[in-house]
């Protein structure tokens, strides 16, 4: 089934910050999402952090050679399967457990305003 939101994470080093982001994703009340990590790091630290979150079913990609910042961002977004994409860098995180649900509801409401329709 297609998720409603793709959380696209272009990562580069700083695996401990990625862990904070993944913790915040795991705590979300809204659950209809996928997590995509596109890794430009030269070592396996980011991959090891991703493997520590099996419940998130992370779609992990290692870029060899590294794509650089814009290329890594674009690659992560290109893997998205959901109609809504939220780009989150490895050093971002959700402030509370309602944040992703609020993002989704606001996105759908804005779509309804612009198009005059709701998705089913």
mmCIF file of C-alpha atoms in Angstrom:
data_model
loop_
_atom_site.group_PDB
_atom_site.id
_atom_site.type_symbol
_atom_site.label_atom_id
_atom_site.label_comp_id
_atom_site.label_asym_id
_atom_site.label_seq_id
_atom_site.Cartn_x
_atom_site.Cartn_y
_atom_site.Cartn_z
ATOM 1 C CA UNK A 1 0.000 0.000 0.000
ATOM 2 C CA UNK A 2 1.256 3.472 -0.854
ATOM 3 C CA UNK A 3 2.112 5.595 2.184
ATOM 4 C CA UNK A 4 0.682 9.095 2.511
ATOM 5 C CA UNK A 5 4.028 10.756 3.371
ATOM 6 C CA UNK A 6 7.598 9.990 2.368
ATOM 7 C CA UNK A 7 10.158 11.179 4.904
ATOM 8 C CA UNK A 8 13.273 11.716 2.809
ATOM 9 C CA UNK A 9 16.534 12.002 4.747
ATOM 10 C CA UNK A 10 19.733 12.895 2.903
ATOM 11 C CA UNK A 11 22.385 11.909 5.445
ATOM 12 C CA UNK A 12 26.033 12.812 5.738
ATOM 13 C CA UNK A 13 28.002 11.726 8.803
ATOM 14 C CA UNK A 14 26.781 12.789 12.293
ATOM 15 C CA UNK A 15 25.001 9.471 12.920
ATOM 16 C CA UNK A 16 24.179 10.476 16.498
ATOM 17 C CA UNK A 17 22.027 13.327 15.158
ATOM 18 C CA UNK A 18 20.322 10.919 12.773
ATOM 19 C CA UNK A 19 19.441 8.742 15.772
ATOM 20 C CA UNK A 20 17.647 11.706 17.378
ATOM 21 C CA UNK A 21 15.665 12.236 14.167
ATOM 22 C CA UNK A 22 14.753 8.544 13.920
ATOM 23 C CA UNK A 23 13.681 8.535 17.572
ATOM 24 C CA UNK A 24 11.372 11.462 16.816
ATOM 25 C CA UNK A 25 9.941 9.664 13.773
ATOM 26 C CA UNK A 26 9.321 6.502 15.793
ATOM 27 C CA UNK A 27 7.327 8.541 18.321
ATOM 28 C CA UNK A 28 4.863 9.991 15.792
ATOM 29 C CA UNK A 29 1.133 9.393 16.293
ATOM 30 C CA UNK A 30 0.554 9.599 12.506
ATOM 31 C CA UNK A 31 1.870 6.289 11.129
ATOM 32 C CA UNK A 32 1.131 6.326 7.378
ATOM 33 C CA UNK A 33 4.650 7.123 6.209
ATOM 34 C CA UNK A 34 7.804 5.637 4.776
ATOM 35 C CA UNK A 35 11.367 6.548 5.721
ATOM 36 C CA UNK A 36 14.051 6.898 3.058
ATOM 37 C CA UNK A 37 17.692 7.474 3.986
ATOM 38 C CA UNK A 38 20.136 8.389 1.250
ATOM 39 C CA UNK A 39 23.652 8.232 2.681
ATOM 40 C CA UNK A 40 26.629 10.162 1.329
ATOM 41 C CA UNK A 41 28.901 9.303 4.287
ATOM 42 C CA UNK A 42 32.276 7.637 3.707
ATOM 43 C CA UNK A 43 31.782 5.127 6.551
ATOM 44 C CA UNK A 44 29.061 2.766 7.857
ATOM 45 C CA UNK A 45 27.920 4.748 10.910
ATOM 46 C CA UNK A 46 24.695 6.000 9.274
ATOM 47 C CA UNK A 47 23.847 2.511 8.029
ATOM 48 C CA UNK A 48 24.391 1.062 11.506
ATOM 49 C CA UNK A 49 22.028 3.626 13.019
ATOM 50 C CA UNK A 50 19.375 2.811 10.395
ATOM 51 C CA UNK A 51 19.694 -0.903 11.153
ATOM 52 C CA UNK A 52 18.956 -0.132 14.819
ATOM 53 C CA UNK A 53 15.383 0.947 13.846
ATOM 54 C CA UNK A 54 13.821 -2.140 12.207
ATOM 55 C CA UNK A 55 10.285 -1.048 13.164
ATOM 56 C CA UNK A 56 10.618 1.957 10.840
ATOM 57 C CA UNK A 57 11.347 -0.287 7.809
ATOM 58 C CA UNK A 58 13.841 2.284 6.534
ATOM 59 C CA UNK A 59 14.595 2.189 2.831
ATOM 60 C CA UNK A 60 18.348 2.729 2.999
ATOM 61 C CA UNK A 61 20.564 3.736 0.061
ATOM 62 C CA UNK A 62 24.349 4.188 0.140
ATOM 63 C CA UNK A 63 25.673 6.529 -2.530
ATOM 64 C CA UNK A 64 28.964 5.359 -3.993
ATOM 65 C CA UNK A 65 30.421 7.660 -5.023
ATOM 66 C CA UNK A 66 28.878 10.395 -2.906
ATOM 67 C CA UNK A 67 26.427 12.615 -4.794
ATOM 68 C CA UNK A 68 27.077 15.840 -2.875
ATOM 69 C CA UNK A 69 24.407 17.842 -1.074
ATOM 70 C CA UNK A 70 21.937 18.671 -3.885
ATOM 71 C CA UNK A 71 22.423 15.282 -5.539
ATOM 72 C CA UNK A 72 21.849 13.443 -2.273
ATOM 73 C CA UNK A 73 18.678 15.455 -1.557
ATOM 74 C CA UNK A 74 17.359 14.869 -5.067
ATOM 75 C CA UNK A 75 18.145 11.156 -4.945
ATOM 76 C CA UNK A 76 16.281 10.748 -1.645
ATOM 77 C CA UNK A 77 13.241 12.575 -3.033
ATOM 78 C CA UNK A 78 13.333 10.504 -6.245
ATOM 79 C CA UNK A 79 12.840 7.337 -4.142
ATOM 80 C CA UNK A 80 9.596 8.654 -2.607
ATOM 81 C CA UNK A 81 6.423 6.658 -3.225
ATOM 82 C CA UNK A 82 3.978 8.882 -1.330
ATOM 83 C CA UNK A 83 2.066 11.873 -2.716
ATOM 84 C CA UNK A 84 3.533 14.078 0.037
ATOM 85 C CA UNK A 85 7.270 14.422 0.614
ATOM 86 C CA UNK A 86 8.886 15.849 3.721
ATOM 87 C CA UNK A 87 12.604 16.455 3.329
ATOM 88 C CA UNK A 88 14.328 16.151 6.695
ATOM 89 C CA UNK A 89 18.048 16.478 7.092
ATOM 90 C CA UNK A 90 19.907 14.118 9.414
ATOM 91 C CA UNK A 91 20.217 16.868 12.028
ATOM 92 C CA UNK A 92 16.471 17.715 12.028
ATOM 93 C CA UNK A 93 13.872 16.145 14.294
ATOM 94 C CA UNK A 94 10.178 16.369 15.134
ATOM 95 C CA UNK A 95 9.480 18.463 18.206
ATOM 96 C CA UNK A 96 6.529 16.377 19.407
ATOM 97 C CA UNK A 97 4.509 13.280 18.517
ATOM 98 C CA UNK A 98 1.842 15.267 16.625
ATOM 99 C CA UNK A 99 4.174 17.054 14.211
ATOM 100 C CA UNK A 100 3.916 14.701 11.236
ATOM 101 C CA UNK A 101 0.137 14.430 11.555
ATOM 102 C CA UNK A 102 -0.090 18.218 11.620
ATOM 103 C CA UNK A 103 2.111 18.405 8.493
ATOM 104 C CA UNK A 104 -0.127 15.900 6.689
ATOM 105 C CA UNK A 105 -3.404 17.566 7.704
ATOM 106 C CA UNK A 106 -2.123 21.015 6.713
ATOM 107 C CA UNK A 107 -0.901 19.692 3.357
ATOM 108 C CA UNK A 108 -4.237 18.054 2.580
ATOM 109 C CA UNK A 109 -6.144 21.178 3.692
ATOM 110 C CA UNK A 110 -3.995 23.370 1.444
ATOM 111 C CA UNK A 111 -4.615 21.001 -1.463
ATOM 112 C CA UNK A 112 -8.351 21.295 -0.877
ATOM 113 C CA UNK A 113 -8.120 25.098 -0.908
ATOM 114 C CA UNK A 114 -6.071 25.195 -4.101
ATOM 115 C CA UNK A 115 -8.015 22.556 -6.046
ATOM 116 C CA UNK A 116 -11.414 22.744 -4.394
ATOM 117 C CA UNK A 117 -11.331 18.964 -3.857
ATOM 118 C CA UNK A 118 -10.334 16.473 -1.220
ATOM 119 C CA UNK A 119 -8.444 13.272 -1.936
ATOM 120 C CA UNK A 120 -10.214 10.040 -1.165
#
